[in-house]
Amino acid sequence: MDWTVTTLGDIGETLIGLTYSPSQVCTTGGTLVLRSSNIQGGQLALDDTVYVDAPIPEKIRVHRSDILICVRNGSRPLIGKSLVLDERVDGETFGAFMAVFRSPLNDYLRYFFQSEEFKRQVEEHLGATINQITNKSLKGFEVAYPGYRERSEIARRLADVDALVGALTQLIAKKRAIKQGMMQELLTGRTRLPGFTGDWSTARLGSALKVRNGRSQRDVEVAGGRYPILATGGEIGRTNTPIYTKPSVLIGRKGTIDRPRFQDSPFWTVDTLFYTEIDPRADARFLYYVCATIDWVSLSEATGVPSLTGTRIESVEILLPERREQQAIAAVVHDADSEIVALERRLESTRAIKQGMMQELLTGRTRLPVAEEVAA
């Protein structure tokens, strides 16, 4: 059976959300207003909520299976982001920068709103400077869909992949929580690994590592170089001249100071990122995990942009077992890290598979075998 090509306005209702004043915002007792911040990774997030004490037209109270879409935002990449609402927000409403699409076909159309075709139409409409999708333009977006049985089968298969994505996401969150609890126990000596009974000592971090300043990459940067040039935000270039070649803990000097990282291959750091030389009596990976538990922001020595000094870092007091126990603890936590990384890669791969499936199934390039239909 041929597919139907039509517009969103012909098969459903598009609604623009509530406009309200700051004086109507309240902390409790009002109506929840869904905003772009409630769309995180295609999931409904309710950790950043706003409530209003205002009359809400029944038409813009949301229902389970409504599709929430960001149609205007200061950050262009957010425009077009969407999700399907669930029973947690039944009867609530949504803000003026958002839209809701409501249709009997939403089980299928939820995937259209995640597709490359929808993104293409969003970009086509926005152009170079417009940062808004109007209700009129949203109604005019074109969508193709097959008959009932085929679209039901498409939705079922994509929902199966969604379920796998959800299960992996939950498992990763659980593994991270387990790792966090493991670190709290092992890095403080409250729980000891089998075979270790020696006393731990209280020491300053500077007794186990020395903080060194990064330097400008201007004279060493080489396109396609063998080693990374690192700043607080990550890799910013390549070089053939490393500043340090041994395992090291990297800590932000300015800006992002609360995300230490472990580097076990040669590297260069710029002046916003400290590197460390590890004492032979200490294990670099163990010290990295210790540094990951420290609240560096609270130790900032600036009133504006967060910043640290090498002296401040080295003065932090820590607990240290002997090196062999440090290595054993680091190995256990690293195994947990590796498991999480493997799951994250599987999650990324599953999301990519879903995108490929949508590209094939929602365009009709790949057809699913279903019983003959009399009507769509």
mmCIF file of C-alpha atoms in Angstrom:
data_model
loop_
_atom_site.group_PDB
_atom_site.id
_atom_site.type_symbol
_atom_site.label_atom_id
_atom_site.label_comp_id
_atom_site.label_asym_id
_atom_site.label_seq_id
_atom_site.Cartn_x
_atom_site.Cartn_y
_atom_site.Cartn_z
ATOM 1 C CA MET A 1 0.000 0.000 0.000
ATOM 2 C CA ASP A 2 1.252 3.508 -0.836
ATOM 3 C CA TRP A 3 2.281 5.892 1.920
ATOM 4 C CA THR A 4 0.296 9.042 2.697
ATOM 5 C CA VAL A 5 2.148 12.358 2.479
ATOM 6 C CA THR A 6 0.458 15.148 4.392
ATOM 7 C CA THR A 7 1.149 17.951 6.894
ATOM 8 C CA LEU A 8 1.152 17.828 10.670
ATOM 9 C CA GLY A 9 -1.767 20.248 10.711
ATOM 10 C CA ASP A 10 -3.875 17.802 8.688
ATOM 11 C CA ILE A 11 -3.397 14.849 11.057
ATOM 12 C CA GLY A 12 -3.157 16.485 14.455
ATOM 13 C CA GLU A 13 -3.338 19.600 16.573
ATOM 14 C CA THR A 14 -0.400 21.890 17.336
ATOM 15 C CA LEU A 15 -0.642 24.093 20.426
ATOM 16 C CA ILE A 16 1.550 26.923 21.688
ATOM 17 C CA GLY A 17 2.058 27.170 25.435
ATOM 18 C CA LEU A 18 1.269 29.519 28.287
ATOM 19 C CA THR A 19 2.548 33.076 28.578
ATOM 20 C CA TYR A 20 2.903 34.119 32.194
ATOM 21 C CA SER A 21 4.480 36.937 34.205
ATOM 22 C CA PRO A 22 7.211 36.602 36.855
ATOM 23 C CA SER A 23 4.667 37.631 39.493
ATOM 24 C CA GLN A 24 2.666 34.444 38.748
ATOM 25 C CA VAL A 25 5.595 32.114 39.468
ATOM 26 C CA CYS A 26 5.252 30.225 42.755
ATOM 27 C CA THR A 27 7.184 27.476 44.513
ATOM 28 C CA THR A 28 4.295 25.219 45.525
ATOM 29 C CA GLY A 29 0.611 24.761 44.898
ATOM 30 C CA GLY A 30 0.610 25.981 41.314
ATOM 31 C CA THR A 31 0.628 24.302 37.910
ATOM 32 C CA LEU A 32 3.883 22.858 36.590
ATOM 33 C CA VAL A 33 5.087 24.628 33.432
ATOM 34 C CA LEU A 34 7.185 22.424 31.152
ATOM 35 C CA ARG A 35 10.136 24.193 29.491
ATOM 36 C CA SER A 36 13.110 23.298 27.301
ATOM 37 C CA SER A 37 15.142 22.380 30.396
ATOM 38 C CA ASN A 38 12.715 19.525 31.001
ATOM 39 C CA ILE A 39 13.899 17.848 27.780
ATOM 40 C CA GLN A 40 17.208 16.136 28.539
ATOM 41 C CA GLY A 41 18.548 13.498 26.188
ATOM 42 C CA GLY A 42 15.069 12.818 24.838
ATOM 43 C CA GLN A 43 13.844 12.079 28.374
ATOM 44 C CA LEU A 44 11.494 13.987 30.661
ATOM 45 C CA ALA A 45 13.549 15.566 33.479
ATOM 46 C CA LEU A 46 11.735 17.128 36.424
ATOM 47 C CA ASP A 47 14.689 18.371 38.469
ATOM 48 C CA ASP A 48 14.367 21.958 37.166
ATOM 49 C CA THR A 49 10.735 22.924 37.643
ATOM 50 C CA VAL A 50 8.682 26.118 37.571
ATOM 51 C CA TYR A 51 5.138 26.463 38.860
ATOM 52 C CA VAL A 52 2.629 29.237 38.182
ATOM 53 C CA ASP A 53 -0.469 30.414 39.990
ATOM 54 C CA ALA A 54 -2.553 31.384 36.980
ATOM 55 C CA PRO A 55 -5.681 30.234 35.113
ATOM 56 C CA ILE A 56 -4.759 27.454 32.674
ATOM 57 C CA PRO A 57 -6.989 26.927 29.615
ATOM 58 C CA GLU A 58 -8.050 23.290 29.491
ATOM 59 C CA LYS A 59 -6.802 23.062 25.916
ATOM 60 C CA ILE A 60 -3.167 23.538 26.932
ATOM 61 C CA ARG A 61 -3.201 21.137 29.863
ATOM 62 C CA VAL A 62 -1.024 18.260 28.711
ATOM 63 C CA HIS A 63 -1.895 14.582 28.556
ATOM 64 C CA ARG A 64 0.002 11.331 28.412
ATOM 65 C CA SER A 65 1.321 10.703 24.837
ATOM 66 C CA ASP A 66 1.354 14.420 23.904
ATOM 67 C CA ILE A 67 4.585 15.326 22.114
ATOM 68 C CA LEU A 68 6.375 18.318 23.665
ATOM 69 C CA ILE A 69 8.577 20.322 21.276
ATOM 70 C CA CYS A 70 10.957 23.214 21.859
ATOM 71 C CA VAL A 71 10.049 25.852 19.257
ATOM 72 C CA ARG A 72 12.022 28.843 20.522
ATOM 73 C CA ASN A 73 15.144 29.250 22.647
ATOM 74 C CA GLY A 74 18.246 31.355 22.978
ATOM 75 C CA SER A 75 20.299 28.245 22.194
ATOM 76 C CA ARG A 76 19.577 27.288 18.594
ATOM 77 C CA PRO A 77 20.508 23.574 18.985
ATOM 78 C CA LEU A 78 17.600 23.117 21.424
ATOM 79 C CA ILE A 79 14.987 24.142 18.851
ATOM 80 C CA GLY A 80 13.198 21.052 17.572
ATOM 81 C CA LYS A 81 14.104 18.877 20.559
ATOM 82 C CA SER A 82 11.112 16.775 21.582
ATOM 83 C CA LEU A 83 9.825 14.024 23.833
ATOM 84 C CA VAL A 84 6.630 12.106 24.556
ATOM 85 C CA LEU A 85 4.998 13.078 27.836
ATOM 86 C CA ASP A 86 3.947 10.497 30.388
ATOM 87 C CA GLU A 87 1.439 10.245 33.224
ATOM 88 C CA ARG A 88 3.719 12.148 35.634
ATOM 89 C CA VAL A 89 2.672 15.461 34.062
ATOM 90 C CA ASP A 90 -0.983 14.780 33.247
ATOM 91 C CA GLY A 91 -2.955 18.009 33.662
ATOM 92 C CA GLU A 92 0.096 20.283 33.822
ATOM 93 C CA THR A 93 0.944 22.859 31.142
ATOM 94 C CA PHE A 94 3.869 24.155 29.037
ATOM 95 C CA GLY A 95 5.549 27.470 28.369
ATOM 96 C CA ALA A 96 5.264 29.868 25.448
ATOM 97 C CA PHE A 97 8.599 28.773 23.975
ATOM 98 C CA MET A 98 7.240 25.244 23.670
ATOM 99 C CA ALA A 99 4.599 23.509 21.550
ATOM 100 C CA VAL A 100 2.548 20.365 21.958
ATOM 101 C CA PHE A 101 1.503 18.108 19.108
ATOM 102 C CA ARG A 102 -1.537 15.906 19.699
ATOM 103 C CA SER A 103 -2.687 13.225 17.267
ATOM 104 C CA PRO A 104 -4.108 9.665 17.237
ATOM 105 C CA LEU A 105 -0.928 8.768 15.302
ATOM 106 C CA ASN A 106 1.463 9.889 18.068
ATOM 107 C CA ASP A 107 2.784 6.375 18.758
ATOM 108 C CA TYR A 108 4.260 6.516 15.251
ATOM 109 C CA LEU A 109 4.809 10.267 14.900
ATOM 110 C CA ARG A 110 6.922 10.439 18.078
ATOM 111 C CA TYR A 111 9.707 8.970 15.947
ATOM 112 C CA PHE A 112 9.127 11.433 13.110
ATOM 113 C CA PHE A 113 9.946 14.223 15.581
ATOM 114 C CA GLN A 114 13.273 12.494 16.334
ATOM 115 C CA SER A 115 14.121 11.897 12.673
ATOM 116 C CA GLU A 116 16.619 13.540 10.358
ATOM 117 C CA GLU A 117 13.708 14.599 8.127
ATOM 118 C CA PHE A 118 12.136 16.619 10.951
ATOM 119 C CA LYS A 119 15.535 18.177 11.772
ATOM 120 C CA ARG A 120 15.947 19.071 8.085
ATOM 121 C CA GLN A 121 12.602 20.865 8.002
ATOM 122 C CA VAL A 122 13.422 22.702 11.243
ATOM 123 C CA GLU A 123 16.714 23.960 9.797
ATOM 124 C CA GLU A 124 15.061 24.871 6.517
ATOM 125 C CA HIS A 125 12.514 26.970 8.337
ATOM 126 C CA LEU A 126 14.935 28.641 10.759
ATOM 127 C CA GLY A 127 17.300 29.845 8.050
ATOM 128 C CA ALA A 128 20.327 31.887 9.068
ATOM 129 C CA THR A 129 18.883 34.171 11.748
ATOM 130 C CA ILE A 130 15.349 33.074 12.746
ATOM 131 C CA ASN A 131 15.336 31.266 16.079
ATOM 132 C CA GLN A 132 11.694 30.287 16.284
ATOM 133 C CA ILE A 133 9.250 27.823 14.772
ATOM 134 C CA THR A 134 5.824 29.417 14.602
ATOM 135 C CA ASN A 135 2.647 27.420 15.126
ATOM 136 C CA LYS A 136 1.692 28.064 11.507
ATOM 137 C CA SER A 137 4.988 26.740 10.170
ATOM 138 C CA LEU A 138 4.892 23.683 12.458
ATOM 139 C CA LYS A 139 1.461 22.798 11.098
ATOM 140 C CA GLY A 140 2.932 22.964 7.594
ATOM 141 C CA PHE A 141 5.732 20.446 8.213
ATOM 142 C CA GLU A 142 5.333 17.461 5.884
ATOM 143 C CA VAL A 143 5.242 13.885 7.118
ATOM 144 C CA ALA A 144 4.882 10.553 5.311
ATOM 145 C CA TYR A 145 3.304 7.524 6.953
ATOM 146 C CA PRO A 146 2.123 4.047 5.881
ATOM 147 C CA GLY A 147 -1.062 2.190 6.695
ATOM 148 C CA TYR A 148 -2.085 1.242 10.200
ATOM 149 C CA ARG A 149 -0.451 -2.197 10.380
ATOM 150 C CA GLU A 150 2.901 -1.084 8.988
ATOM 151 C CA ARG A 151 3.182 2.045 11.090
ATOM 152 C CA SER A 152 2.189 0.005 14.170
ATOM 153 C CA GLU A 153 4.980 -2.465 13.381
ATOM 154 C CA ILE A 154 7.478 0.361 12.806
ATOM 155 C CA ALA A 155 6.501 1.939 16.128
ATOM 156 C CA ARG A 156 6.771 -1.422 17.901
ATOM 157 C CA ARG A 157 10.289 -2.111 16.621
ATOM 158 C CA LEU A 158 11.534 1.368 17.440
ATOM 159 C CA ALA A 159 9.899 1.139 20.880
ATOM 160 C CA ASP A 160 11.877 -2.071 21.476
ATOM 161 C CA VAL A 161 15.102 -0.156 20.793
ATOM 162 C CA ASP A 162 13.881 2.652 23.069
ATOM 163 C CA ALA A 163 13.360 0.084 25.826
ATOM 164 C CA LEU A 164 16.950 -1.122 25.382
ATOM 165 C CA VAL A 165 18.224 2.473 25.496
ATOM 166 C CA GLY A 166 16.228 3.048 28.683
ATOM 167 C CA ALA A 167 17.511 -0.152 30.293
ATOM 168 C CA LEU A 168 21.128 0.713 29.442
ATOM 169 C CA THR A 169 20.683 4.263 30.762
ATOM 170 C CA GLN A 170 19.327 2.944 34.059
ATOM 171 C CA LEU A 171 22.087 0.342 34.304
ATOM 172 C CA ILE A 172 24.778 2.983 33.739
ATOM 173 C CA ALA A 173 23.247 5.170 36.454
ATOM 174 C CA LYS A 174 23.209 2.165 38.818
ATOM 175 C CA LYS A 175 26.838 1.270 38.030
ATOM 176 C CA ARG A 176 27.906 4.883 38.619
ATOM 177 C CA ALA A 177 26.167 4.888 42.001
ATOM 178 C CA ILE A 178 27.878 1.609 42.903
ATOM 179 C CA LYS A 179 31.242 3.020 41.855
ATOM 180 C CA GLN A 180 30.646 6.160 43.927
ATOM 181 C CA GLY A 181 29.848 4.088 47.006
ATOM 182 C CA MET A 182 32.878 1.886 46.341
ATOM 183 C CA MET A 183 35.147 4.935 46.185
ATOM 184 C CA GLN A 184 33.737 6.333 49.433
ATOM 185 C CA GLU A 185 34.550 3.066 51.174
ATOM 186 C CA LEU A 186 37.883 2.106 49.595
ATOM 187 C CA LEU A 187 39.499 5.546 49.370
ATOM 188 C CA THR A 188 38.875 6.271 53.051
ATOM 189 C CA GLY A 189 39.988 2.897 54.394
ATOM 190 C CA ARG A 190 36.553 2.166 55.873
ATOM 191 C CA THR A 191 36.511 -1.008 53.765
ATOM 192 C CA ARG A 192 39.778 -2.855 53.170
ATOM 193 C CA LEU A 193 40.593 -5.211 50.332
ATOM 194 C CA PRO A 194 41.579 -8.778 51.311
ATOM 195 C CA GLY A 195 45.211 -9.135 52.358
ATOM 196 C CA PHE A 196 45.753 -5.529 53.521
ATOM 197 C CA THR A 197 45.904 -4.604 57.199
ATOM 198 C CA GLY A 198 48.574 -1.909 57.467
ATOM 199 C CA ASP A 199 47.772 1.511 58.927
ATOM 200 C CA TRP A 200 46.953 4.449 56.683
ATOM 201 C CA SER A 201 48.686 7.771 57.221
ATOM 202 C CA THR A 202 47.312 11.295 57.052
ATOM 203 C CA ALA A 203 49.379 13.322 54.616
ATOM 204 C CA ARG A 204 49.233 16.378 52.433
ATOM 205 C CA LEU A 205 48.631 15.788 48.747
ATOM 206 C CA GLY A 206 51.960 17.476 48.086
ATOM 207 C CA SER A 207 53.771 14.556 49.703
ATOM 208 C CA ALA A 208 52.517 12.304 46.904
ATOM 209 C CA LEU A 209 52.598 14.635 43.900
ATOM 210 C CA LYS A 210 54.056 17.927 42.749
ATOM 211 C CA VAL A 211 51.900 20.376 40.807
ATOM 212 C CA ARG A 212 53.412 21.743 37.602
ATOM 213 C CA ASN A 213 52.204 24.547 35.331
ATOM 214 C CA GLY A 214 51.182 23.987 31.748
ATOM 215 C CA ARG A 215 52.587 26.264 29.055
ATOM 216 C CA SER A 216 51.530 27.898 25.823
ATOM 217 C CA GLN A 217 51.247 25.492 22.938
ATOM 218 C CA ARG A 218 52.160 28.118 20.345
ATOM 219 C CA ASP A 219 55.676 26.863 19.657
ATOM 220 C CA VAL A 220 54.963 23.124 19.856
ATOM 221 C CA GLU A 221 51.609 22.667 18.087
ATOM 222 C CA VAL A 222 51.819 20.459 14.985
ATOM 223 C CA ALA A 223 48.916 19.411 12.789
ATOM 224 C CA GLY A 224 48.509 15.652 13.090
ATOM 225 C CA GLY A 225 51.024 15.416 15.948
ATOM 226 C CA ARG A 226 51.395 12.227 17.990
ATOM 227 C CA TYR A 227 50.362 13.639 21.374
ATOM 228 C CA PRO A 228 47.372 15.653 22.606
ATOM 229 C CA ILE A 229 47.509 19.271 23.733
ATOM 230 C CA LEU A 230 45.084 19.494 26.647
ATOM 231 C CA ALA A 231 43.131 22.366 28.213
ATOM 232 C CA THR A 232 40.430 22.263 30.886
ATOM 233 C CA GLY A 233 37.790 21.551 28.243
ATOM 234 C CA GLY A 234 39.697 18.707 26.567
ATOM 235 C CA GLU A 235 41.997 18.312 23.596
ATOM 236 C CA ILE A 236 42.672 21.524 21.660
ATOM 237 C CA GLY A 237 45.481 20.435 19.335
ATOM 238 C CA ARG A 238 48.350 17.999 18.714
ATOM 239 C CA THR A 239 52.095 18.073 19.212
ATOM 240 C CA ASN A 240 55.181 15.917 18.768
ATOM 241 C CA THR A 241 56.773 17.462 21.886
ATOM 242 C CA PRO A 242 55.180 16.243 25.138
ATOM 243 C CA ILE A 243 55.474 18.315 28.291
ATOM 244 C CA TYR A 244 55.357 15.111 30.365
ATOM 245 C CA THR A 245 55.531 11.419 29.496
ATOM 246 C CA LYS A 246 54.620 9.581 32.695
ATOM 247 C CA PRO A 247 51.181 8.908 34.255
ATOM 248 C CA SER A 248 49.799 12.123 35.736
ATOM 249 C CA VAL A 249 46.754 13.662 37.407
ATOM 250 C CA LEU A 250 45.553 16.785 35.580
ATOM 251 C CA ILE A 251 43.699 19.486 37.543
ATOM 252 C CA GLY A 252 42.206 22.711 36.225
ATOM 253 C CA ARG A 253 43.997 25.906 37.257
ATOM 254 C CA LYS A 254 41.246 28.267 36.133
ATOM 255 C CA GLY A 255 37.627 27.833 35.050
ATOM 256 C CA THR A 256 36.779 24.138 35.123
ATOM 257 C CA ILE A 257 38.651 23.163 38.268
ATOM 258 C CA ASP A 258 36.336 20.389 39.475
ATOM 259 C CA ARG A 259 37.021 17.730 36.828
ATOM 260 C CA PRO A 260 40.406 16.127 37.404
ATOM 261 C CA ARG A 261 41.489 13.586 34.818
ATOM 262 C CA PHE A 262 44.000 10.785 34.569
ATOM 263 C CA GLN A 263 46.516 10.790 31.737
ATOM 264 C CA ASP A 264 48.691 7.706 31.265
ATOM 265 C CA SER A 265 50.308 8.597 27.920
ATOM 266 C CA PRO A 266 52.532 11.541 26.848
ATOM 267 C CA PHE A 267 50.784 14.934 26.613
ATOM 268 C CA TRP A 268 51.115 18.714 26.674
ATOM 269 C CA THR A 269 49.012 20.999 28.907
ATOM 270 C CA VAL A 270 48.344 24.701 28.432
ATOM 271 C CA ASP A 271 48.508 27.206 31.270
ATOM 272 C CA THR A 272 44.884 26.746 32.393
ATOM 273 C CA LEU A 273 45.548 23.101 33.286
ATOM 274 C CA PHE A 274 48.007 21.831 35.877
ATOM 275 C CA TYR A 275 49.781 18.515 35.464
ATOM 276 C CA THR A 276 51.437 16.600 38.290
ATOM 277 C CA GLU A 277 54.628 14.657 38.842
ATOM 278 C CA ILE A 278 53.873 11.605 40.964
ATOM 279 C CA ASP A 279 56.170 10.536 43.799
ATOM 280 C CA PRO A 280 57.592 7.010 43.237
ATOM 281 C CA ARG A 281 55.998 5.901 46.539
ATOM 282 C CA ALA A 282 52.501 6.748 45.241
ATOM 283 C CA ASP A 283 50.253 5.360 42.510
ATOM 284 C CA ALA A 284 49.046 7.916 39.949
ATOM 285 C CA ARG A 285 45.668 6.283 39.286
ATOM 286 C CA PHE A 286 44.923 6.023 43.020
ATOM 287 C CA LEU A 287 45.707 9.727 43.433
ATOM 288 C CA TYR A 288 43.423 10.516 40.501
ATOM 289 C CA TYR A 289 40.515 8.774 42.221
ATOM 290 C CA VAL A 290 41.319 10.601 45.460
ATOM 291 C CA CYS A 291 41.354 13.930 43.585
ATOM 292 C CA ALA A 292 37.994 13.055 42.002
ATOM 293 C CA THR A 293 36.437 13.002 45.499
ATOM 294 C CA ILE A 294 37.716 16.451 46.535
ATOM 295 C CA ASP A 295 35.401 19.479 46.329
ATOM 296 C CA TRP A 296 37.798 21.700 44.409
ATOM 297 C CA VAL A 297 35.268 24.487 43.845
ATOM 298 C CA SER A 298 35.058 25.065 47.613
ATOM 299 C CA LEU A 299 38.860 25.528 47.589
ATOM 300 C CA SER A 300 38.804 28.190 44.867
ATOM 301 C CA GLU A 301 40.929 31.210 45.671
ATOM 302 C CA ALA A 302 39.048 33.651 43.430
ATOM 303 C CA THR A 303 35.732 35.482 43.805
ATOM 304 C CA GLY A 304 35.044 35.448 40.061
ATOM 305 C CA VAL A 305 36.219 32.674 37.755
ATOM 306 C CA PRO A 306 37.078 29.621 39.914
ATOM 307 C CA SER A 307 40.846 29.155 40.200
ATOM 308 C CA LEU A 308 43.420 27.153 42.144
ATOM 309 C CA THR A 309 47.112 27.457 42.895
ATOM 310 C CA GLY A 310 49.584 24.629 43.049
ATOM 311 C CA THR A 311 50.240 25.450 46.704
ATOM 312 C CA ARG A 312 46.522 25.159 47.520
ATOM 313 C CA ILE A 313 46.270 21.783 45.791
ATOM 314 C CA GLU A 314 49.350 20.387 47.509
ATOM 315 C CA SER A 315 48.081 21.489 50.933
ATOM 316 C CA VAL A 316 44.942 19.311 50.832
ATOM 317 C CA GLU A 317 45.021 16.560 53.450
ATOM 318 C CA ILE A 318 44.383 12.977 52.300
ATOM 319 C CA LEU A 319 44.634 9.437 53.655
ATOM 320 C CA LEU A 320 47.368 7.241 52.168
ATOM 321 C CA PRO A 321 47.945 3.493 52.440
ATOM 322 C CA GLU A 322 51.179 1.934 51.274
ATOM 323 C CA ARG A 323 51.707 1.856 47.505
ATOM 324 C CA ARG A 324 50.737 -1.778 46.969
ATOM 325 C CA GLU A 325 47.324 -1.189 48.534
ATOM 326 C CA GLN A 326 46.942 2.023 46.514
ATOM 327 C CA GLN A 327 47.483 0.000 43.331
ATOM 328 C CA ALA A 328 44.987 -2.687 44.394
ATOM 329 C CA ILE A 329 42.310 -0.081 45.186
ATOM 330 C CA ALA A 330 42.961 1.758 41.915
ATOM 331 C CA ALA A 331 42.623 -1.509 39.973
ATOM 332 C CA VAL A 332 39.217 -2.283 41.531
ATOM 333 C CA VAL A 333 37.830 1.198 40.841
ATOM 334 C CA HIS A 334 39.356 1.202 37.356
ATOM 335 C CA ASP A 335 37.557 -2.082 36.582
ATOM 336 C CA ALA A 336 34.287 -0.384 37.562
ATOM 337 C CA ASP A 337 35.215 2.571 35.336
ATOM 338 C CA SER A 338 35.941 0.240 32.406
ATOM 339 C CA GLU A 339 32.583 -1.466 32.813
ATOM 340 C CA ILE A 340 30.798 1.890 32.739
ATOM 341 C CA VAL A 341 32.743 2.985 29.641
ATOM 342 C CA ALA A 342 31.810 -0.264 27.875
ATOM 343 C CA LEU A 343 28.140 0.278 28.723
ATOM 344 C CA GLU A 344 28.314 3.893 27.527
ATOM 345 C CA ARG A 345 29.758 2.721 24.210
ATOM 346 C CA ARG A 346 26.987 0.148 23.911
ATOM 347 C CA LEU A 347 24.423 2.866 24.643
ATOM 348 C CA GLU A 348 25.957 5.142 21.999
ATOM 349 C CA SER A 349 25.937 2.272 19.502
ATOM 350 C CA THR A 350 22.295 1.455 20.289
ATOM 351 C CA ARG A 351 21.281 5.081 19.762
ATOM 352 C CA ALA A 352 23.121 5.082 16.419
ATOM 353 C CA ILE A 353 21.317 1.874 15.408
ATOM 354 C CA LYS A 354 18.008 3.508 16.271
ATOM 355 C CA GLN A 355 18.845 6.532 14.114
ATOM 356 C CA GLY A 356 19.708 4.220 11.223
ATOM 357 C CA MET A 357 16.474 2.288 11.682
ATOM 358 C CA MET A 358 14.443 5.508 11.669
ATOM 359 C CA GLN A 359 16.193 6.681 8.521
ATOM 360 C CA GLU A 360 15.194 3.459 6.787
ATOM 361 C CA LEU A 361 11.765 2.759 8.250
ATOM 362 C CA LEU A 362 10.322 6.293 8.399
ATOM 363 C CA THR A 363 11.183 6.995 4.769
ATOM 364 C CA GLY A 364 9.890 3.706 3.350
ATOM 365 C CA ARG A 365 13.323 2.764 2.004
ATOM 366 C CA THR A 366 13.018 -0.411 4.048
ATOM 367 C CA ARG A 367 9.530 -1.929 4.222
ATOM 368 C CA LEU A 368 8.303 -4.315 6.893
ATOM 369 C CA PRO A 369 6.301 -7.397 5.952
ATOM 370 C CA VAL A 370 2.733 -6.948 7.205
ATOM 371 C CA ALA A 371 -0.649 -8.287 6.181
ATOM 372 C CA GLU A 372 -2.383 -6.546 3.285
ATOM 373 C CA GLU A 373 -4.338 -3.489 4.392
ATOM 374 C CA VAL A 374 -7.584 -2.215 2.956
ATOM 375 C CA ALA A 375 -7.171 1.338 4.244
ATOM 376 C CA ALA A 376 -4.589 3.474 6.085
#
